[in-house]
Amino acid sequence: MSPDDITGGRGRRHYTRGVGRWEPGAGDRLREAALTLYLERGFEQTMVADIADRAGVTARTFFRYFADKREVLFDRSAELERSALAALEAAPATASTLEAVAAALSAAADLIGQDRELARKRQAVIMSTADLRERELIKLADLSAALAEGLRRRGVPAAEAALATEAGSAVYRVAFQRWVDTEDGTLDLHEAIRQSFAQLHTLTTPH
Amino acid sequence: MSPDDITGGRGRRHYTRGVGRWEPGAGDRLREAALTLYLERGFEQTMVADIADRAGVTARTFFRYFADKREVLFDRSAELERSALAALEAAPATASTLEAVAAALSAAADLIGQDRELARKRQAVIMSTADLRERELIKLADLSAALAEGLRRRGVPAAEAALATEAGSAVYRVAFQRWVDTEDGTLDLHEAIRQSFAQLHTLTTPH
DNA sequence: CCGTTGATGTCATCAGGTGACATCACCTTA
DNA sequence: TAAGGTGATGTCACCTGATGACATCAACGG
């Protein structure tokens, strides 16, 4: 172990000479390494130690940043929940229940809809693995529950709140998938969501 | 190990004298043992070896019956999917998309709605543990996907099919939770589902 | 009576995950 | 400037979930 090993480069030493004690941004490096490896080899074939190596840390450090091997793809969802909830709370008091939910989804689309390529990669990995689909679903369910609580604080009855946010979640899932799948570069996520809401309306009023 | 150990009783030997080679119904014993222990100590606190002991088998046998520690609570869902799908396919050609979905949910309610006490126990365990909630959600998502495929086979466009079954799934989840939570012994699951469908209709037609 | 069969046990091994403690450079403060 | 605190990390030990390979044993069919 010569002093030359002190590089901070990938998979080597972890110190850096002048700036800070450790190469900063271990969390980001881990996120990036994980997505890359999950895409290249698949989720099950990738071991936590591999991800950690590629990010220049140990497996123990991985688990200090992320609760488990899946969470590395999902820990941004806390932000998403915050801004969706904020948008719901910012909706005018005159808004209908579903309009408030739509405002929340629109805020989510603002964040997610920026980078379709990233969304595609993430979605490809997630949809290819049951473990990751499970995590994705519970994150959306938790978001839905948070929004439902927000609705209740606005005076919406519990049953109505739960149904509205679950339906909103369904709309979002379908729209997101359509947005990711389409070749059409002009379709943005907001528009896809709007269309799905319209379709839900049509569905529930058949005659 | 005297011959007297050959009893087939819980946590002891596994042979039985006359009937079959092994005490039959290992799967059922494991299911029951798991639910009991998950209720008593919680899911994380229960080890597979504990469940296996209580059922009179080894942990290796547990994993021959169930893919993982969670699946022991969910492997009946294959049946559920079959009968829901059958009901959807049996719906008259004149039925609307949502009516076909409602028929499928009704078939599901026929199975689940029989034993509210069992449903309550199961739900209590599942809702108390993130791992189990994840599994529950993916099972419902898979059911929804299967129904959507059934709708597409009936000629329903893909986007409409996905949205209808996801919305139906939302209706089911909300109704089921309400049915489990209520004290009212006269409310049955079918009725709860009917009410949630009605509420969804109200929600989407605000004026 | 014997070979096959199927459910099970035993053993070994790996990957995910966690607690306890050591380390090391930076930072604060006297 | 020396002493001690701090925070991110490494190291080690250990548990549990999960899986592959192989042995066992009673029933069953010929």
Coordinates of C-alpha atoms (C1' of nucleotides) in Angstrom, one line a residue:
Chain A
M1 CA 0.0 0.0 0.0
S2 CA 2.2 2.8 -1.3
P3 CA 1.1 6.4 -0.7
D4 CA 0.3 6.5 -4.4
D5 CA -2.8 4.5 -3.7
I6 CA -4.3 7.6 -2.2
T7 CA -6.3 8.6 -5.3
G8 CA -10.0 8.7 -4.4
G9 CA -10.6 7.0 -7.7
R10 CA -13.2 4.3 -8.2
G11 CA -12.5 1.1 -6.5
R12 CA -9.3 2.3 -4.9
R13 CA -8.5 4.4 -1.9
H14 CA -11.0 6.5 -0.3
Y15 CA -9.0 9.5 0.9
T16 CA -8.5 12.7 -0.9
R17 CA -5.6 14.9 -0.4
G18 CA -6.7 18.5 0.0
V19 CA -10.4 19.0 0.0
G20 CA -12.1 16.9 2.5
R21 CA -11.2 13.8 4.3
W22 CA -13.1 11.5 2.1
E23 CA -14.0 11.7 -1.5
P24 CA -17.4 13.5 -1.1
G25 CA -20.7 12.4 -2.6
A26 CA -20.5 8.7 -1.7
G27 CA -24.3 8.5 -1.8
D28 CA -24.4 9.8 -5.4
R29 CA -21.6 7.5 -6.4
L30 CA -23.4 4.6 -4.9
R31 CA -26.7 5.5 -6.7
E32 CA -25.0 5.8 -10.0
A33 CA -23.0 2.6 -9.6
A34 CA -26.0 0.7 -8.6
L35 CA -28.2 1.8 -11.5
T36 CA -25.4 1.0 -13.9
L37 CA -24.7 -2.4 -12.6
Y38 CA -28.4 -3.3 -12.2
L39 CA -28.8 -2.4 -15.9
E40 CA -25.7 -4.3 -17.0
R41 CA -26.0 -7.5 -15.1
G42 CA -29.5 -7.4 -13.5
F43 CA -30.5 -6.8 -9.9
E44 CA -30.0 -10.3 -8.5
Q45 CA -26.7 -10.7 -10.2
T46 CA -25.3 -7.6 -8.7
M47 CA -24.0 -7.8 -5.1
V48 CA -23.8 -5.0 -2.7
A49 CA -20.1 -5.4 -2.5
D50 CA -19.9 -4.8 -6.3
I51 CA -21.7 -1.6 -6.0
A52 CA -19.6 -0.5 -3.1
D53 CA -16.4 -1.4 -4.9
R54 CA -17.4 0.6 -7.9
A55 CA -18.2 3.6 -5.7
G56 CA -14.9 3.2 -3.8
V57 CA -16.4 2.3 -0.5
T58 CA -17.1 -0.8 1.5
A59 CA -20.4 -2.7 1.7
R60 CA -20.8 -1.5 5.2
T61 CA -20.9 2.0 4.0
F62 CA -23.5 1.2 1.4
F63 CA -25.8 0.1 4.2
R64 CA -25.1 3.3 6.1
Y65 CA -26.6 5.3 3.1
F66 CA -29.3 2.9 2.1
A67 CA -31.5 0.6 4.2
D68 CA -31.2 -2.2 1.7
K69 CA -30.1 -3.1 -1.8
R70 CA -33.4 -1.8 -3.3
E71 CA -33.6 1.5 -1.6
V72 CA -30.7 2.9 -3.6
L73 CA -33.1 3.4 -6.4
F74 CA -35.9 4.9 -4.3
D75 CA -34.6 7.2 -1.7
R76 CA -35.4 10.2 -3.8
S77 CA -39.1 9.5 -3.4
A78 CA -39.1 11.4 -0.1
E79 CA -38.7 14.6 -2.1
L80 CA -41.4 13.5 -4.4
E81 CA -43.8 13.0 -1.6
R82 CA -42.9 16.4 -0.1
S83 CA -43.6 18.4 -3.2
A84 CA -46.7 16.4 -4.1
L85 CA -48.1 17.0 -0.7
A86 CA -47.2 20.7 -0.8
A87 CA -49.0 21.0 -4.1
L88 CA -52.1 19.3 -2.7
E89 CA -52.1 21.6 0.3
A90 CA -51.6 24.6 -1.9
A91 CA -54.7 23.8 -4.0
P92 CA -57.5 26.3 -3.6
A93 CA -60.1 25.5 -1.0
T94 CA -62.7 25.6 -3.8
A95 CA -60.9 22.8 -5.7
S96 CA -62.7 19.5 -5.8
T97 CA -61.2 16.4 -4.2
L98 CA -60.0 15.1 -7.5
E99 CA -58.7 18.5 -8.5
A100 CA -56.5 18.6 -5.5
V101 CA -55.2 15.2 -6.2
A102 CA -54.5 16.3 -9.8
A103 CA -52.5 19.2 -8.5
A104 CA -50.4 16.8 -6.5
L105 CA -49.8 14.6 -9.5
S106 CA -48.8 17.6 -11.5
A107 CA -46.2 18.5 -9.0
A108 CA -44.9 14.9 -9.2
A109 CA -44.8 15.2 -12.9
D110 CA -42.7 18.3 -12.7
L111 CA -40.0 16.4 -10.9
I112 CA -40.1 13.1 -12.8
G113 CA -41.0 14.5 -16.2
Q114 CA -37.7 16.3 -16.6
D115 CA -35.5 13.4 -17.7
R116 CA -37.2 10.8 -19.8
E117 CA -34.0 8.9 -20.5
L118 CA -33.3 8.5 -16.8
A119 CA -36.9 7.5 -16.2
R120 CA -36.7 4.9 -18.9
K121 CA -33.6 3.3 -17.4
R122 CA -35.0 3.3 -14.0
Q123 CA -38.3 1.8 -15.2
A124 CA -36.5 -0.8 -17.2
V125 CA -34.6 -2.0 -14.2
I126 CA -37.5 -1.9 -11.8
M127 CA -40.0 -3.7 -14.1
S128 CA -37.5 -6.5 -14.8
T129 CA -37.3 -7.5 -11.1
A130 CA -40.1 -8.5 -8.8
D131 CA -38.3 -7.2 -5.7
L132 CA -37.9 -3.8 -7.2
R133 CA -41.5 -3.7 -8.4
E134 CA -42.6 -4.4 -4.8
R135 CA -40.6 -1.5 -3.5
E136 CA -41.9 0.8 -6.2
L137 CA -45.5 -0.1 -5.4
I138 CA -45.1 0.5 -1.7
K139 CA -43.5 3.8 -2.3
L140 CA -46.5 4.8 -4.4
A141 CA -48.9 3.4 -1.8
D142 CA -47.2 5.5 0.9
L143 CA -47.4 8.5 -1.3
S144 CA -51.1 7.9 -1.8
A145 CA -51.6 7.5 1.9
A146 CA -49.8 10.7 2.6
L147 CA -52.0 12.5 0.1
A148 CA -55.1 11.0 1.6
E149 CA -54.1 12.3 5.0
G150 CA -53.6 15.7 3.4
L151 CA -57.1 15.5 2.0
R152 CA -58.5 14.6 5.4
R153 CA -56.9 17.6 6.9
R154 CA -58.8 19.6 4.3
G155 CA -62.0 18.1 5.6
V156 CA -62.5 15.3 3.1
P157 CA -64.1 12.2 4.6
A158 CA -61.7 9.4 5.1
A159 CA -63.3 6.9 2.6
E160 CA -63.5 9.5 -0.1
A161 CA -59.9 10.6 0.5
A162 CA -58.5 7.1 0.3
L163 CA -60.4 6.4 -2.9
A164 CA -59.4 9.6 -4.5
T165 CA -55.7 9.2 -3.9
E166 CA -55.8 5.5 -4.8
A167 CA -57.5 6.3 -8.1
G168 CA -55.1 9.2 -8.6
S169 CA -52.3 6.7 -8.1
A170 CA -53.8 4.4 -10.7
V171 CA -54.0 7.3 -13.1
Y172 CA -50.4 8.2 -12.5
R173 CA -49.1 4.7 -12.9
V174 CA -50.9 4.2 -16.2
A175 CA -49.9 7.6 -17.5
F176 CA -46.3 7.2 -16.5
Q177 CA -46.0 3.8 -18.2
R178 CA -47.5 5.2 -21.4
W179 CA -45.1 8.2 -21.3
V180 CA -42.1 6.0 -20.8
D181 CA -43.2 3.6 -23.6
T182 CA -44.1 6.1 -26.2
E183 CA -41.7 7.1 -29.0
D184 CA -43.5 10.4 -29.3
G185 CA -41.1 12.9 -28.0
T186 CA -43.7 15.6 -27.8
L187 CA -46.0 13.8 -25.3
D188 CA -45.0 15.1 -21.9
L189 CA -45.9 13.5 -18.6
H190 CA -48.4 16.2 -17.7
E191 CA -50.3 15.6 -20.8
A192 CA -50.3 11.8 -20.4
I193 CA -51.7 12.3 -16.9
R194 CA -54.4 14.7 -18.1
Q195 CA -55.4 12.1 -20.7
S196 CA -55.6 9.3 -18.2
F197 CA -57.8 11.4 -15.9
A198 CA -60.1 12.1 -18.8
Q199 CA -60.2 8.4 -19.6
L200 CA -61.1 7.5 -16.1
H201 CA -64.0 10.0 -16.3
T202 CA -65.2 8.3 -19.4
L203 CA -64.9 4.9 -18.0
T204 CA -67.0 5.7 -14.9
T205 CA -69.8 7.3 -17.0
P206 CA -70.5 4.7 -19.6
H207 CA -74.0 5.6 -20.9
Chain B
M1 CA -34.3 -42.0 19.4
S2 CA -36.6 -44.7 20.5
P3 CA -39.4 -45.9 18.2
D4 CA -41.8 -44.1 20.5
D5 CA -40.6 -40.8 19.0
I6 CA -42.6 -41.7 15.9
T7 CA -45.7 -39.7 16.6
G8 CA -46.2 -37.1 13.8
G9 CA -46.9 -34.6 16.5
R10 CA -45.8 -31.0 16.4
G11 CA -42.1 -30.4 16.6
R12 CA -41.3 -34.1 16.9
R13 CA -41.0 -36.9 14.4
H14 CA -42.4 -36.6 10.9
Y15 CA -43.5 -40.1 10.2
T16 CA -47.0 -41.5 10.6
R17 CA -47.6 -45.2 11.1
G18 CA -50.5 -46.3 8.9
V19 CA -51.8 -43.7 6.6
G20 CA -49.1 -42.1 4.5
R21 CA -45.4 -42.0 4.8
W22 CA -45.3 -38.4 6.2
E23 CA -47.9 -36.6 8.3
P24 CA -49.8 -35.1 5.4
G25 CA -50.7 -31.5 4.9
A26 CA -47.3 -30.0 5.7
G27 CA -48.2 -27.0 3.6
D28 CA -51.3 -26.3 5.6
R29 CA -49.5 -26.8 8.9
L30 CA -46.8 -24.4 7.8
R31 CA -49.4 -21.8 6.8
E32 CA -51.2 -22.0 10.1
A33 CA -48.0 -22.0 12.1
A34 CA -46.7 -19.0 10.3
L35 CA -49.9 -16.9 10.7
T36 CA -50.0 -17.8 14.4
L37 CA -46.4 -16.9 15.0
Y38 CA -46.5 -13.7 12.9
L39 CA -49.4 -12.6 15.1
E40 CA -47.8 -13.6 18.4
R41 CA -44.3 -12.2 17.9
G42 CA -44.4 -10.2 14.7
F43 CA -43.0 -11.1 11.3
E44 CA -39.4 -10.1 11.8
Q45 CA -39.2 -11.7 15.2
T46 CA -40.3 -15.0 13.7
M47 CA -37.6 -17.2 12.1
V48 CA -38.3 -19.7 9.4
A49 CA -36.9 -22.4 11.7
D50 CA -39.5 -21.5 14.3
I51 CA -42.3 -21.9 11.8
A52 CA -40.9 -25.2 10.6
D53 CA -40.4 -26.5 14.1
R54 CA -44.0 -25.7 15.0
A55 CA -45.2 -27.5 11.8
G56 CA -42.9 -30.5 12.5
V57 CA -40.6 -30.1 9.6
T58 CA -37.3 -28.5 8.8
A59 CA -36.6 -25.1 7.5
R60 CA -35.4 -26.6 4.2
T61 CA -38.9 -28.1 3.8
F62 CA -40.5 -24.7 4.4
F63 CA -38.6 -23.4 1.4
R64 CA -39.8 -26.3 -0.7
Y65 CA -43.4 -25.2 -0.1
F66 CA -42.9 -21.5 -0.2
A67 CA -40.5 -19.4 -2.2
D68 CA -39.8 -17.1 0.8
K69 CA -40.9 -16.2 4.3
R70 CA -43.6 -13.9 3.0
E71 CA -45.2 -16.2 0.5
V72 CA -46.6 -18.4 3.1
L73 CA -49.3 -15.8 3.6
F74 CA -50.0 -15.2 -0.1
D75 CA -49.9 -18.4 -2.1
R76 CA -53.6 -18.7 -2.1
S77 CA -53.8 -15.7 -4.3
A78 CA -53.3 -17.9 -7.4
E79 CA -56.7 -19.3 -6.8
L80 CA -58.1 -15.8 -6.3
E81 CA -56.6 -14.7 -9.6
R82 CA -58.1 -17.7 -11.4
S83 CA -61.6 -17.2 -10.3
A84 CA -61.5 -13.4 -10.7
L85 CA -60.3 -13.9 -14.3
A86 CA -62.9 -16.5 -14.9
A87 CA -65.6 -14.2 -13.8
L88 CA -64.3 -11.4 -16.0
E89 CA -64.3 -13.7 -19.0
A90 CA -67.8 -15.0 -18.1
A91 CA -69.2 -11.4 -18.2
P92 CA -71.6 -10.9 -21.0
A93 CA -70.2 -9.3 -24.2
T94 CA -72.6 -6.4 -23.6
A95 CA -71.1 -5.5 -20.3
S96 CA -69.1 -2.3 -20.1
T97 CA -65.4 -2.5 -19.3
L98 CA -66.0 -1.4 -15.7
E99 CA -68.9 -3.9 -15.3
A100 CA -66.6 -6.7 -16.4
V101 CA -64.1 -5.6 -13.8
A102 CA -66.8 -5.4 -11.2
A103 CA -67.8 -9.0 -12.0
A104 CA -64.2 -10.0 -11.3
L105 CA -64.1 -8.2 -8.0
S106 CA -67.3 -9.8 -7.1
A107 CA -65.8 -13.2 -7.6
A108 CA -62.8 -12.2 -5.5
A109 CA -65.2 -11.1 -2.8
D110 CA -66.9 -14.5 -2.9
L111 CA -63.7 -16.1 -1.8
I112 CA -62.4 -13.5 0.6
G113 CA -65.7 -12.4 2.1
Q114 CA -66.4 -15.8 3.7
D115 CA -64.3 -15.5 6.8
R116 CA -64.0 -12.0 8.2
E117 CA -62.1 -13.1 11.2
L118 CA -59.4 -14.8 9.1
A119 CA -59.3 -11.7 6.9
R120 CA -58.8 -9.5 9.9
K121 CA -55.9 -11.5 11.3
R122 CA -54.2 -11.7 8.0
Q123 CA -54.7 -8.0 7.4
A124 CA -53.4 -7.1 10.9
V125 CA -50.2 -9.0 10.3
I126 CA -49.7 -7.7 6.7
M127 CA -50.4 -4.1 7.6
S128 CA -47.9 -4.2 10.5
T129 CA -45.0 -5.0 8.3
A130 CA -43.6 -3.2 5.3
D131 CA -42.2 -6.4 3.8
L132 CA -45.6 -8.0 3.8
R133 CA -47.4 -4.9 2.6
E134 CA -45.0 -5.0 -0.4
R135 CA -45.9 -8.5 -1.2
E136 CA -49.6 -7.8 -0.8
L137 CA -49.3 -4.9 -3.2
I138 CA -47.5 -6.8 -5.9
K139 CA -50.0 -9.6 -5.7
L140 CA -52.8 -7.2 -6.3
A141 CA -50.8 -5.5 -9.1
D142 CA -50.3 -8.9 -10.8
L143 CA -54.0 -9.6 -10.4
S144 CA -54.8 -6.3 -12.0
A145 CA -52.4 -7.0 -14.8
A146 CA -54.0 -10.4 -15.4
L147 CA -57.4 -8.8 -15.5
A148 CA -56.2 -6.1 -17.9
E149 CA -55.0 -8.8 -20.2
G150 CA -58.3 -10.5 -20.0
L151 CA -60.0 -7.2 -21.0
R152 CA -57.6 -6.8 -23.9
R153 CA -58.6 -10.3 -25.1
R154 CA -62.2 -9.0 -25.2
G155 CA -61.1 -6.2 -27.4
V156 CA -60.7 -3.4 -24.9
P157 CA -57.8 -1.0 -25.9
A158 CA -54.7 -1.5 -23.7
A159 CA -54.7 1.9 -22.1
E160 CA -58.4 1.6 -21.1
A161 CA -57.9 -1.9 -19.8
A162 CA -55.0 -1.0 -17.6
L163 CA -56.8 2.0 -16.2
A164 CA -60.0 0.1 -15.6
T165 CA -58.3 -2.7 -13.7
E166 CA -56.1 -0.4 -11.7
A167 CA -59.1 1.7 -10.7
G168 CA -60.9 -1.5 -9.9
S169 CA -58.0 -2.5 -7.7
A170 CA -58.2 0.8 -5.9
V171 CA -61.9 0.3 -5.3
Y172 CA -61.2 -3.2 -4.0
R173 CA -58.4 -2.1 -1.6
V174 CA -60.5 0.7 -0.1
A175 CA -63.6 -1.4 0.2
F176 CA -61.7 -4.3 1.8
Q177 CA -60.1 -2.1 4.4
R178 CA -63.4 -0.6 5.2
W179 CA -65.0 -4.0 5.5
V180 CA -62.2 -5.3 7.8
D181 CA -62.3 -2.2 10.0
T182 CA -66.1 -1.9 10.5
E183 CA -67.8 -3.3 13.5
D184 CA -71.0 -3.6 11.5
G185 CA -71.5 -7.4 11.1
T186 CA -74.1 -6.9 8.4
L187 CA -71.9 -5.1 5.9
D188 CA -70.6 -7.7 3.6
L189 CA -67.6 -7.3 1.2
H190 CA -69.8 -7.2 -1.9
E191 CA -71.7 -4.3 -0.5
A192 CA -68.6 -2.4 0.5
I193 CA -67.2 -2.8 -3.0
R194 CA -70.5 -1.7 -4.5
Q195 CA -70.4 1.4 -2.4
S196 CA -66.8 2.2 -3.3
F197 CA -67.7 1.9 -7.0
A198 CA -70.5 4.3 -6.5
Q199 CA -68.2 6.7 -4.7
L200 CA -65.7 6.6 -7.5
H201 CA -68.4 7.5 -9.9
T202 CA -69.4 10.4 -7.7
L203 CA -65.8 11.6 -7.4
T204 CA -65.2 11.7 -11.1
T205 CA -68.4 13.6 -11.9
P206 CA -68.1 16.6 -9.6
H207 CA -70.7 19.0 -10.9
Chain C
dC1 C1' -38.9 -59.0 -3.3
dC2 C1' -37.0 -55.3 -5.6
dG3 C1' -36.4 -50.9 -7.9
dT4 C1' -38.6 -46.5 -8.4
dT5 C1' -40.6 -42.5 -6.6
dG6 C1' -41.5 -38.4 -3.8
dA7 C1' -41.3 -36.0 0.2
dT8 C1' -38.2 -35.1 3.5
dG9 C1' -33.7 -34.5 6.2
dT10 C1' -28.7 -33.1 6.4
dC11 C1' -24.9 -30.4 5.1
dA12 C1' -22.5 -26.7 3.0
dT13 C1' -22.5 -22.2 1.3
dC14 C1' -23.6 -17.7 -0.1
dA15 C1' -25.7 -13.0 0.1
dG16 C1' -28.2 -9.5 2.7
dG17 C1' -28.1 -7.0 6.8
dT18 C1' -26.5 -5.2 11.6
dG19 C1' -24.0 -4.2 15.9
dA20 C1' -19.6 -3.0 18.1
dC21 C1' -15.5 -0.9 17.9
dA22 C1' -11.3 1.1 15.7
dT23 C1' -9.4 4.7 12.7
dC24 C1' -8.2 9.0 10.8
dA25 C1' -8.3 13.6 9.2
dC26 C1' -10.7 17.7 10.0
dC27 C1' -12.4 21.2 13.3
dT28 C1' -13.0 23.6 17.7
dT29 C1' -11.3 25.6 21.7
dA30 C1' -8.5 26.7 25.4
Chain D
dT1 C1' -0.4 25.0 19.1
dA2 C1' -1.9 21.0 21.6
dA3 C1' -5.9 18.4 23.2
dG4 C1' -10.0 16.7 22.5
dG5 C1' -14.3 16.3 19.8
dT6 C1' -16.7 14.9 15.5
dG7 C1' -18.2 12.4 11.5
dA8 C1' -17.6 9.4 7.9
dT9 C1' -15.5 5.3 7.1
dG10 C1' -13.2 0.6 7.7
dT11 C1' -12.9 -4.0 10.1
dC12 C1' -14.7 -7.8 12.3
dA13 C1' -18.1 -10.9 14.0
dC14 C1' -22.4 -12.7 13.6
dC15 C1' -27.3 -13.8 12.4
dT16 C1' -31.0 -14.9 9.1
dG17 C1' -32.9 -15.9 4.6
dA18 C1' -32.2 -18.7 0.8
dT19 C1' -30.4 -22.4 -2.3
dG20 C1' -27.8 -26.4 -4.3
dA21 C1' -26.2 -31.3 -3.7
dC22 C1' -26.9 -35.4 -1.8
dA23 C1' -28.7 -39.0 1.5
dT24 C1' -32.8 -41.3 3.5
dC25 C1' -36.8 -43.8 3.9
dA26 C1' -41.4 -45.6 3.4
dA27 C1' -44.9 -46.5 0.1
dC28 C1' -46.1 -48.4 -4.3
dG29 C1' -46.1 -51.1 -8.6
dG30 C1' -44.5 -54.8 -10.8

